[in-house]
XYZ file of C-alpha atoms in Angstrom:
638
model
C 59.951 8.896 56.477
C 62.158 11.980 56.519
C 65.386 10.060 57.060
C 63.917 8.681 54.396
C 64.108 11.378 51.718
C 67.038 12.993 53.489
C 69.564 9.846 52.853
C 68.694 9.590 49.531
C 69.284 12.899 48.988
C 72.600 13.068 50.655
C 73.863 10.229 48.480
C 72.955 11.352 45.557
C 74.869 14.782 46.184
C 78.314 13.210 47.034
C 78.133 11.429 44.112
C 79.671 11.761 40.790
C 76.572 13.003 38.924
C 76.443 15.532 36.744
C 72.460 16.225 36.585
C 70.598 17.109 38.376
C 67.898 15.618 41.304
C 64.318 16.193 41.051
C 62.133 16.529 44.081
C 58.276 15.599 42.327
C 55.086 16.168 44.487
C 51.618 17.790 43.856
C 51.053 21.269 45.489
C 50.434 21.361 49.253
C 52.040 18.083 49.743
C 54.721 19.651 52.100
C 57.746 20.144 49.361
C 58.579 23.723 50.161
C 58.290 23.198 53.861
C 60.347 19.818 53.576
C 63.414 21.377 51.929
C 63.453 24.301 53.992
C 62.747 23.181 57.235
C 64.342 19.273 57.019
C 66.701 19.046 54.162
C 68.659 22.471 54.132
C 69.275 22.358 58.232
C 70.170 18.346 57.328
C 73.193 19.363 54.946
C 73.863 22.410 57.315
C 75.269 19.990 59.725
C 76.877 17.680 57.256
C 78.987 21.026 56.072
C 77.046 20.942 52.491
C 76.446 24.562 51.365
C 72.747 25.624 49.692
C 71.280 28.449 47.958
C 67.305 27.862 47.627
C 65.756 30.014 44.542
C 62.238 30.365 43.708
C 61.494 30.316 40.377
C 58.045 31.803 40.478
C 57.403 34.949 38.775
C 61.072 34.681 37.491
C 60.824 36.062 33.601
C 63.995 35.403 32.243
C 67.352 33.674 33.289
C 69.213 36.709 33.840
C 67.015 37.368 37.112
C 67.617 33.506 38.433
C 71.305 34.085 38.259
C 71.178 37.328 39.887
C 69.175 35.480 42.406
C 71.349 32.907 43.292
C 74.214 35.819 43.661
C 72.291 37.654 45.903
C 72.275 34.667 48.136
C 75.567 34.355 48.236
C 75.763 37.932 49.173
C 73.071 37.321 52.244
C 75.785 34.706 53.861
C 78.044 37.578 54.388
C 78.516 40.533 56.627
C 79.665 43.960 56.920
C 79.625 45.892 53.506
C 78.838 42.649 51.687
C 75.518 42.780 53.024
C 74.536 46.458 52.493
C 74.878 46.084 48.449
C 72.702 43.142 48.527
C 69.876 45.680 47.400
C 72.022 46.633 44.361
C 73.891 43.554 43.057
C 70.670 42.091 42.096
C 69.835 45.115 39.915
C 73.085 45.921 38.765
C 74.602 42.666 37.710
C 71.244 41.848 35.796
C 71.114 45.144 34.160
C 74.971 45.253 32.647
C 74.426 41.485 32.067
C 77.941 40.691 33.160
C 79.502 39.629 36.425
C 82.871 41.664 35.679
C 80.691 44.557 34.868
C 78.507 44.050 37.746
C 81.492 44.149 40.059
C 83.262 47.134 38.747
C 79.846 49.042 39.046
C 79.308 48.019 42.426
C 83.078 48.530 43.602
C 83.091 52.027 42.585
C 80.137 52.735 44.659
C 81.055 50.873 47.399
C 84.460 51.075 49.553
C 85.085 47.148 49.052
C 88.137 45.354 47.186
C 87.516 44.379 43.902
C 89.042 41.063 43.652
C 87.266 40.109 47.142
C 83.650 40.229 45.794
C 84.403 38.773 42.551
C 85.590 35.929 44.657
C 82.728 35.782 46.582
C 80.490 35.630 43.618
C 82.627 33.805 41.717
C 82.691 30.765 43.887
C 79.256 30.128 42.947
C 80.559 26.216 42.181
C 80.869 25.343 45.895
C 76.708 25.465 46.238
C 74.008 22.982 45.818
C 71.837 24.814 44.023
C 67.901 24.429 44.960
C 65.452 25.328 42.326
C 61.928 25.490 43.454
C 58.564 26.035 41.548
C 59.428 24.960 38.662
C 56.074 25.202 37.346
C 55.619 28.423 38.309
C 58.162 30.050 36.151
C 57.142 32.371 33.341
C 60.307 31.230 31.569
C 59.365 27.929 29.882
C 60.593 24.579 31.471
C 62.837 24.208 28.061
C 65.261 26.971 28.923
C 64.839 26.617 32.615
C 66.158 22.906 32.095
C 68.900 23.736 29.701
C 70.190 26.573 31.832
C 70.112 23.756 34.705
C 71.742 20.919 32.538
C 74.403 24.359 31.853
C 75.170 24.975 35.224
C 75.638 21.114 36.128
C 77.949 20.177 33.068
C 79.937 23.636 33.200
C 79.610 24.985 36.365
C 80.222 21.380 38.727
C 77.778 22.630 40.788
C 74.819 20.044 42.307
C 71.827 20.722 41.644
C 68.153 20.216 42.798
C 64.581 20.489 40.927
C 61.567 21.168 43.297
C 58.410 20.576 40.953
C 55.475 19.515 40.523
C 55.686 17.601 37.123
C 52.015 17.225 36.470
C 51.934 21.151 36.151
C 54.715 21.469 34.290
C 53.924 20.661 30.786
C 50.221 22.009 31.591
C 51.685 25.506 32.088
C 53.721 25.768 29.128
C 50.848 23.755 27.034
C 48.458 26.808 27.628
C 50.798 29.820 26.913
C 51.495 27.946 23.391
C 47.802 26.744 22.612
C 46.453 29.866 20.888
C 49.658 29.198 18.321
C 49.159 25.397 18.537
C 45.283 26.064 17.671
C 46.531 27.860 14.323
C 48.969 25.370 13.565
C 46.439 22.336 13.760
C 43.971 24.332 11.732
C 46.177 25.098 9.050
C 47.167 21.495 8.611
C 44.113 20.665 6.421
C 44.994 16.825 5.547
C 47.470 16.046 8.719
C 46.778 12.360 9.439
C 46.810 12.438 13.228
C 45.920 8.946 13.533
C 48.889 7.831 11.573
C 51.235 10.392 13.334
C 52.763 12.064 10.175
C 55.185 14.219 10.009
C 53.812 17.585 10.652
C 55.602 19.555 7.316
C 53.956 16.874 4.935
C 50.176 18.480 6.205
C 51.522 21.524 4.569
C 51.799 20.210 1.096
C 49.184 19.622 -1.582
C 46.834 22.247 -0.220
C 44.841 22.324 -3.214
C 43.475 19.045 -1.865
C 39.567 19.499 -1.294
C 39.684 16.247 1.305
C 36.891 16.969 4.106
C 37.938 13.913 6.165
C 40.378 15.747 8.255
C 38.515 19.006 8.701
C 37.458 20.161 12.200
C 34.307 19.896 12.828
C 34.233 20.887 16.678
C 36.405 22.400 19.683
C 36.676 18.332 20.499
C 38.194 17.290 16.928
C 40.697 20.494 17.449
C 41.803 19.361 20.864
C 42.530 15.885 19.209
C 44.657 17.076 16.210
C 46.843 19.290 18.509
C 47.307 17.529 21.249
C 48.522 14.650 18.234
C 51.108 16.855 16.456
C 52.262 18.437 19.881
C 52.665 15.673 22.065
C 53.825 17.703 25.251
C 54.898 14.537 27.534
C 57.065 12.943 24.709
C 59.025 16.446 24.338
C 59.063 16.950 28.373
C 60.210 13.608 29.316
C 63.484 14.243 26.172
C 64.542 17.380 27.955
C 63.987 15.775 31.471
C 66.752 12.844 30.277
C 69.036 15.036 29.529
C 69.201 17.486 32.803
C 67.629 15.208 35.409
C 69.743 11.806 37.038
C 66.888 10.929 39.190
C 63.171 11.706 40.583
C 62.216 11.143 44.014
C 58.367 11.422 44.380
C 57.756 13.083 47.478
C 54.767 11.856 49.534
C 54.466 13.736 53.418
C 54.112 11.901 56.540
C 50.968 13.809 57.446
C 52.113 13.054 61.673
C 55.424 14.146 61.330
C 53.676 17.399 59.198
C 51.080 17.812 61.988
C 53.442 17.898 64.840
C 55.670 20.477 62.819
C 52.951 22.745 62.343
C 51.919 22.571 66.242
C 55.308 24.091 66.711
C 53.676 27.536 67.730
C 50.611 26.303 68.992
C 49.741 27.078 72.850
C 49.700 24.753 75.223
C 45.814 24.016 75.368
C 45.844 24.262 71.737
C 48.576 21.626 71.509
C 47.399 19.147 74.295
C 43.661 18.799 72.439
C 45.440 18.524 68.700
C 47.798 16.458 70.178
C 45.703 14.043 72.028
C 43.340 13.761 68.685
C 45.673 13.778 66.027
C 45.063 10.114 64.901
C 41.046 11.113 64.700
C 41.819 14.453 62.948
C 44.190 12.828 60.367
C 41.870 10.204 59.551
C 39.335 12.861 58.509
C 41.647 13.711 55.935
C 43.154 10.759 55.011
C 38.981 9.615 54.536
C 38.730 12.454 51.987
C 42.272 11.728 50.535
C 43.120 15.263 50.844
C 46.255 15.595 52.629
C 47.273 18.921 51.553
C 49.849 20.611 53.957
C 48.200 24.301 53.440
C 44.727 23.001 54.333
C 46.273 21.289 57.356
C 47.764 24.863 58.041
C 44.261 26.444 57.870
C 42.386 24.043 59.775
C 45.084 24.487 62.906
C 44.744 28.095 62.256
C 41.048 28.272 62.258
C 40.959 25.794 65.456
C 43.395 28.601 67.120
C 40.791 31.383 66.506
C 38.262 29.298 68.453
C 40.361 27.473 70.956
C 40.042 29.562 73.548
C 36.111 29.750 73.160
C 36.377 26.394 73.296
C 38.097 26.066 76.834
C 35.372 28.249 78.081
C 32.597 26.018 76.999
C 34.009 22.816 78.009
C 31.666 20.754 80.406
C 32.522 18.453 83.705
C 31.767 14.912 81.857
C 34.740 13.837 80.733
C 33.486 11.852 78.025
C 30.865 13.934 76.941
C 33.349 16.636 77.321
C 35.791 14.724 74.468
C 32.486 14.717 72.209
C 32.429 17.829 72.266
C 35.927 18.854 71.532
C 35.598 15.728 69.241
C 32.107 17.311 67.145
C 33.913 20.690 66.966
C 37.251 19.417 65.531
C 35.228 17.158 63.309
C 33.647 19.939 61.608
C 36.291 22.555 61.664
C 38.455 19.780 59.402
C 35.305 18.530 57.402
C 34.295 22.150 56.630
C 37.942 23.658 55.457
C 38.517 20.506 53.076
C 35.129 21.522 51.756
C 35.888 24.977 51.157
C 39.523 24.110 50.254
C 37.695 21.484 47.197
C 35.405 24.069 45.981
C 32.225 23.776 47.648
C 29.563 26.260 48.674
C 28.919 27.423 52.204
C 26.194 25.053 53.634
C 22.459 26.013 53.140
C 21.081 26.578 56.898
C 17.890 26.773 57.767
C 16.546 29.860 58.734
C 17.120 29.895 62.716
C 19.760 27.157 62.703
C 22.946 27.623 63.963
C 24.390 23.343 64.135
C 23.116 20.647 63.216
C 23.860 17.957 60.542
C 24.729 19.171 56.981
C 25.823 17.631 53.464
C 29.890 17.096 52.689
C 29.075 16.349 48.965
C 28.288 13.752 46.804
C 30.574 10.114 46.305
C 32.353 11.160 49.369
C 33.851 8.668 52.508
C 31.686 10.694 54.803
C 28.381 12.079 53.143
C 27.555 13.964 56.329
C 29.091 15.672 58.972
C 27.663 17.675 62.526
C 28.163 21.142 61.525
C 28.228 24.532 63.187
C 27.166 27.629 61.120
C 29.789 30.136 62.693
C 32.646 27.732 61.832
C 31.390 28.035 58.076
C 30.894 31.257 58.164
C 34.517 32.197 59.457
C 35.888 29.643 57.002
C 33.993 30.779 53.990
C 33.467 34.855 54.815
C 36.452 35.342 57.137
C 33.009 36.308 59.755
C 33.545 36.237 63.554
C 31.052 37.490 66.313
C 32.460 36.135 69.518
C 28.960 36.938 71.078
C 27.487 35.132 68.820
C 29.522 32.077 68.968
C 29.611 32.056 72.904
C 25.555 31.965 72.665
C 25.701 29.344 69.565
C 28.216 27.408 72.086
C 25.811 27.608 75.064
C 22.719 26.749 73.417
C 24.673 23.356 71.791
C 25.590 22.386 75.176
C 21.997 23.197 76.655
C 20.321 20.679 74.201
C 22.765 17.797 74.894
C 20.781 16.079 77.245
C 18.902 13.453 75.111
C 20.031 10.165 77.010
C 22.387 7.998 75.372
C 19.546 5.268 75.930
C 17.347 7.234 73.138
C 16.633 4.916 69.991
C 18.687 7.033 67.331
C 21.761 6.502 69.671
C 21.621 2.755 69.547
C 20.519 2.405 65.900
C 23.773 4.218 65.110
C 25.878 0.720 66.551
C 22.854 -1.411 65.162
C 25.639 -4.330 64.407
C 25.841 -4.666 68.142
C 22.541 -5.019 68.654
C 19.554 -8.092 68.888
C 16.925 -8.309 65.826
C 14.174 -7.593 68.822
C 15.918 -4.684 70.398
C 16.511 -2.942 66.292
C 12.608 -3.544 66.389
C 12.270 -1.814 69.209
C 14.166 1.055 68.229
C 12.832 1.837 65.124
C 9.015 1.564 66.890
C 10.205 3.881 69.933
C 12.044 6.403 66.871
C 8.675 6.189 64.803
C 6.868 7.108 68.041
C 9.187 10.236 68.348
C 8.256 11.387 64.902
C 4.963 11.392 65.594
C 4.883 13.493 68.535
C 7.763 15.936 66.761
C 10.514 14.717 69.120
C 12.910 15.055 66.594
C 14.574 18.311 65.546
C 14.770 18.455 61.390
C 18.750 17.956 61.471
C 18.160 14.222 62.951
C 16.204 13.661 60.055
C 18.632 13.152 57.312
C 20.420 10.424 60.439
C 16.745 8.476 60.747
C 16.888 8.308 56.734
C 19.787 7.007 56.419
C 19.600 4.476 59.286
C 16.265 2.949 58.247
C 17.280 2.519 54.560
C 20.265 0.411 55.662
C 18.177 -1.394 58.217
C 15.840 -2.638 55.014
C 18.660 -3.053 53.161
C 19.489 -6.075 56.138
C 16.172 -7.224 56.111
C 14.301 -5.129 58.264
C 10.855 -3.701 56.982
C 10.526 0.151 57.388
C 7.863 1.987 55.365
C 10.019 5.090 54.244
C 7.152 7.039 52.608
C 5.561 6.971 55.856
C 8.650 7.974 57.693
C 8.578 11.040 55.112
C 4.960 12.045 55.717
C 5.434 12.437 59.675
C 8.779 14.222 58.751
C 6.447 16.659 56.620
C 4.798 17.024 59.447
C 7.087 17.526 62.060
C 6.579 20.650 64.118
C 10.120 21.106 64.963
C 11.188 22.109 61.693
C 12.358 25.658 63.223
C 14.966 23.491 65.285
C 18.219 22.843 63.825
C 20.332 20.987 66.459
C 20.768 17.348 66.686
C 20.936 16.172 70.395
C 23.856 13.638 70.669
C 27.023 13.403 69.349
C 27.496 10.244 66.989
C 29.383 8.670 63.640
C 27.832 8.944 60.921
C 29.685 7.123 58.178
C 26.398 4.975 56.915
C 27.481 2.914 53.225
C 24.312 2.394 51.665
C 23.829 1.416 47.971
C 23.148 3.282 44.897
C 19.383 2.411 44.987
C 19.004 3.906 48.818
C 21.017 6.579 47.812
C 18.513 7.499 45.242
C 15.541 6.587 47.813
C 17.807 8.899 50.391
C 17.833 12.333 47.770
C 13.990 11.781 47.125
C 12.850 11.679 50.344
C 15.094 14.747 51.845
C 14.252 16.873 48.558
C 10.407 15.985 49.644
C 11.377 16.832 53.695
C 12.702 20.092 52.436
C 10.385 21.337 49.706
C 7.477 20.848 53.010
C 9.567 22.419 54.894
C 10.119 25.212 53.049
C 6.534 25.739 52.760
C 6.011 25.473 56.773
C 9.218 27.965 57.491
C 7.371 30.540 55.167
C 4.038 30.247 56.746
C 5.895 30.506 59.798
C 7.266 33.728 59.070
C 3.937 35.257 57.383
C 2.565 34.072 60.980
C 5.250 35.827 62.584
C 4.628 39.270 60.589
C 1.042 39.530 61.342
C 1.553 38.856 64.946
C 3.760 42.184 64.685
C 1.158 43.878 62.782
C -1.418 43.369 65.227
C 0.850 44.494 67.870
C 1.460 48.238 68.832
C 4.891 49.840 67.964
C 4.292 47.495 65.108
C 6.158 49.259 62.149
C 9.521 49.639 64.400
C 8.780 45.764 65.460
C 8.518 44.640 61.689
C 12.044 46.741 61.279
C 13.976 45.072 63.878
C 12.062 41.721 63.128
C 13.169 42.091 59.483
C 16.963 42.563 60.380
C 17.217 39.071 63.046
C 16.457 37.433 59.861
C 17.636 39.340 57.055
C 19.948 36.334 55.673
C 16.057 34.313 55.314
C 14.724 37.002 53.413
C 17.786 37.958 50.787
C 18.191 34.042 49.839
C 14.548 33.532 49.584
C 13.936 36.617 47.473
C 11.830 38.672 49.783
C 10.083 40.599 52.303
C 7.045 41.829 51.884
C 5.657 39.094 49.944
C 5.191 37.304 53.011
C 3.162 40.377 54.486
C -0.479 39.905 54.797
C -1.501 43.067 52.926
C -5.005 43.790 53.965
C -3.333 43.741 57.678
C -0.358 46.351 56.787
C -2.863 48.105 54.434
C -5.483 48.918 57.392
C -2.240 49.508 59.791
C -1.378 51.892 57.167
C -4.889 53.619 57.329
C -5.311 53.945 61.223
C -1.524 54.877 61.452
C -0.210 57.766 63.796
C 2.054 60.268 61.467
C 4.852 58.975 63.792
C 4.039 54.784 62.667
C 3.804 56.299 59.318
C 6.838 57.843 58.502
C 8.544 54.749 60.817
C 7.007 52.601 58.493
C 8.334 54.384 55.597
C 11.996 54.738 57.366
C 11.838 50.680 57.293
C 10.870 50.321 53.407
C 13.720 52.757 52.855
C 16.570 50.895 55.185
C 15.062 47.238 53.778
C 15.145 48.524 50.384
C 18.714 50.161 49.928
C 19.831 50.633 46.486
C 22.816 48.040 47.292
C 20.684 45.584 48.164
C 17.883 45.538 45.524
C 18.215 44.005 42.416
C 16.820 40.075 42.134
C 17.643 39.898 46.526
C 13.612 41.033 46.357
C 12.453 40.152 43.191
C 9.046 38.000 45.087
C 8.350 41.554 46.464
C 7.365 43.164 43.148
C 3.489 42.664 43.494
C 2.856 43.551 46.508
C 4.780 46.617 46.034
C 3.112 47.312 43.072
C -0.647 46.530 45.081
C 0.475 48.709 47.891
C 1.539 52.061 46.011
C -1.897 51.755 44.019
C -3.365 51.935 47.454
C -1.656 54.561 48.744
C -2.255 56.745 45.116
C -5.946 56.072 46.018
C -5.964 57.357 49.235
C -7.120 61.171 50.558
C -5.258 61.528 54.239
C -6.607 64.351 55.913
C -3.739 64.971 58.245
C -1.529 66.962 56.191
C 1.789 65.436 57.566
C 0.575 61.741 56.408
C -0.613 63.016 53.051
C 3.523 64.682 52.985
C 4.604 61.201 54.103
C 2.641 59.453 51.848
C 3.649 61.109 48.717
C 7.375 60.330 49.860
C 6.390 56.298 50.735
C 4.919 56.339 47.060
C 8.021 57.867 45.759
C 9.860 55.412 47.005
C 8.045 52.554 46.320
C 7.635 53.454 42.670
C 11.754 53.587 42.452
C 11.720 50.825 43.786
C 9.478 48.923 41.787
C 11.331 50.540 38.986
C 14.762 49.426 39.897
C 13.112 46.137 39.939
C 11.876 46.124 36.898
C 14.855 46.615 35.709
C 17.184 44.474 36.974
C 15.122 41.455 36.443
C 12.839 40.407 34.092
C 9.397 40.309 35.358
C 8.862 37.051 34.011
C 11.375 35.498 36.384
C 8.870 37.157 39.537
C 7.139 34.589 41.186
């Protein structure tokens, strides 16, 4: 496809034209790294001379034609070279080339005539503009200084843009005076496209019908008496000869950007290129920069990766398959916009949502990928136990029901039957970790959408009452693109928001169970500390700590305390409860807080050093509940 693009391009700058070429493509579709890395080395060869300019951040012309001088300069040697760092400045600043090179020349021991010369054989270059969009001078004067250059100047000339940005730009540094303008004109019939100087006459009009009434009606009117395209594509006649809309070959892209990859690195991209490209191409996003920070992100784990890999060769391409899967499913969702997943306290993989109206609803995920994506977060430790633990729970047979349903086209009506019976069966006796739920779902609803019978709200009862909720890892490696309709989708959301509200409820008494198991341990108060920063990330999203304290336990541990649990105790409330950290991250603490200092006011220790530590654990409880109070409103404490 490159030949392509490069041909046309070549023919259109040996011929007689005198506008320019425009080189159209949305952002990230590979038009910077095309013209740099294809079409400048292309002409190289074929003798054809280039300067390449960004226009971004440029504010006025003056610093795009010192620009495209200091180019010229950078092909040169010797002397020519050092002054690049002054011509720029100088010829901009006296606004002149002849004034420019007499200041330079009497700085610098070089002939006069010889740099004008060089600078002034400008005409010889094809000149490449790029970001047009990005420009702080507006497209108007960017094209007529273009159209300039080509009419006066001879020289060739080529546009990198992308045009739907263009008139979008300049459209928002204008609207504040386009606003006034459509407000002003109080009888302006947009509908019949008047012309604008008319809506300025017979003000003393009292006509209501053109009024605005709302943000809407004002977007109207404006975007009616400044019609934007109609102006752009005037302009774009006059400078530009021809458009070529530039659309990437996302292989010859990918194997560009594995230029610097090592050699593992390479052979694995390499050999699944066609599955990793299909990801995107599923999500139509095939933006070159995303591409770049997926290869990037599978280079920070590649080498984890070759540590971990096992002896079955095809369950040892699952792997590298699952991984690859969610490194690209998880950077196009952070590259669209999307939140980090929400995991499960405890879960470090399992199945998670991509988003709604998506090719692939859901994808295998891995919580360390997210979090390096997302945060920029990387324990190696962490991700080598995460790795281990995967591969530890891969041993559910490929025989096991979920595995076959997932081909259920292949299979006999009796043998789906069985399946679903034998997968039933499993959710009774909590065979099924929670992240295979949202899989069973979805299978079962598209098996009754065939024919099959499944009752779904018993499905979601045993889910409810799973007792591996706690377990977040789903133990085979499958597809899971599953079309169902808009009904099942709806059935689908209902049941999981169901699965998860129960949940919820069984995680929580899970950790309440947890915490008094501490308590009624000794060395309890520097247990609860260390128990309270494993799951610290549980506690700040669900608002709390010691709500989920039994308080007649901690309140008698309190009472019976050595001075030494004591002032522990008190060294946890103050780490848990740093001033960073408060706010609404503990706003379900607030009566129990509140129940606890009363209970401490009421006490009379008669150990001196616990009645000194319990003034200070009252102290700081009362800040705290005052900090609380006000940073949120206590109506919002549940």
């Amino acid at each position: 496809m490159s030949k392509r693009y490069l041909d046309a391009i070549y023919n259109f700058i040996t011929s007689e034209s005198e506008r320019a070429l425009m080189i159209n493509g949305n952002w990230g579709s590979g038009k910077t790294y095309f013209v740099k890395n294809k079409l400048i080395p292309h002409l190289k060869v074929k003798k054809i001379s280039s300067i390449y300019v960004s226009l971004y951040g440029h504010n006025n012309l003056e610093s795009i034609t010192s620009s495209i001088y200091n180019n010229i300069l950078m092909e040169k040697s010797g002397v020519m070279y050092q002054i690049i760092p002054y011509a720029e400045k100088t010829i901009t600043l006296l606004g002149n080339l002849n004034k420019g090179v007499k200041a330079l020349t009497d700085v610098f021991p070089i002939n006069r005539k010889s740099l004008k010369n060089v600078l002034s054989d400008a005409s010889k270059y094809l000149l490449i503009f790029d970001d047009l969009e990005r420009s702080n001078i507006d497209y108007e004067e960017i094209l007529g200084y273009i159209n300039n250059i080509c009419e006066h100047s001879g020289n060739k000339v080529i546009i990198v843009a992308n045009e739907n940005e263009i008139t979008r730009v300049s459209d928002n540094l204008e609207l504040p005076m386009r606003y006034q303008t459509a407000l002003l004109a109080k009888d302006y019939n947009y509908e019949k496209q008047k012309n604008i100087f008319e809506s300025f006459n017979n003000n003393s009009k009292n006509d209501d019908s053109s009024k605005v009434q709302n943000l809407d009606d004002l977007k109207t009117k404006t975007s009616s008496i400044f019609d934007s395209d109609t102006r752009y594509d005037i302009i774009k006649e006059k400078t530009i000869e021809k458009t070529i809309t530039f659309e990437p070959n996302i292989y010859e892209v990918f194997d560009s950007l594995l230029n610097n990859a090592a050699i593992f690195e390479n052979d694995i991209l390499q050999s699944k290129k066609r599955e990793i490209i299909r990801i995107f191409n599923n999500h139509h996003h095939n933006n070159i920069r995303t591409i770049q920070t997926f290869i990037g992100t599978f280079k920070k784990f590649s080498h984890l990766i070759s540590l971990h890999q096992v002896s079955d060769i095809k369950q040892n391409e699952e792997f590298i398959s699952v991984i690859l899967n969610c490194i690209a499913s998880s950077t196009i969702r952070y590259k669209t916009g999307y939140e980090k997943s929400k995991w499960v306290t405890g879960s470090e993989f399992g199945m998670v949502d991509f988003g709604r109206d998506t090719f692939t609803p859901h994808f295998y995920s891995f919580k360390f990928i997210e979090e390096y994506i997302w945060d920029s977060d990387f324990d190696e430790i962490e991700v080598r136990k995460t790795l281990n633990s995967f591969l530890s729970k891969q041993t559910l047979s490929r025989e096991d029901a979920i595995h076959k349903l997932n081909y259920y086209w292949q299979m006999e009506d009796s043998d789906v039957v069985s399946s679903i019976k034998e997968i039933i069966d499993g959710l009774v006796n909590s065979k099924y970790p929670t992240a295979s739920f949202n899989l069973i779902i979805l299978l079962f609803l598209k098996l009754n959408e065939i024919g099959f019978e499944i009752d779904m709200e018993n499905i979601a009862t045993l889910m409810e009452n799973s007792n591996n909720f706690n377990d977040a890892s789903l133990e085979s490696f499958m597809n899971y693109e599953i079309s169902i309709s808009d009904e099942s989708k709806e059935i689908y959301n209902n049941l999981i928001d169901r699965v998860n509200k129960k949940q919820v409820i069984n995680i929580r008494v899970n950790y309440s169970d947890k915490i008094l198991e501490i308590l009624n341990n000794q060395n309890w108060s520097a247990k609860l500390y260390d128990f309270y920063l494993a799951e610290r990330s549980y506690f700040y999203d669900n608002k709390g700590f010691i709500c989920y304290v039994d308080m007649d336990s901690l309140i008698f541990n309190l009472d019976n305390a050595s001075n030494y649990e004591f002032s522990d105790f008190r060294r946890t409330l103050g780490s848990i409860y740093d001033r960073s950290r408060l706010n609404e991250n503990f706003a379900k603490d607030y009566d129990n807080l509140v129940l606890l200092n009363q209970h401490l006011k009421s006490q009379q220790y008669t150990s001196k050093i616990k009645k000194m530590s319990s003034i200070g654990l009252q102290e700081l409880i009362g800040s705290v509940i005052f900090r609380l109070e006000e940073s949120i409103s206590k109506e919002n404490i549940v």
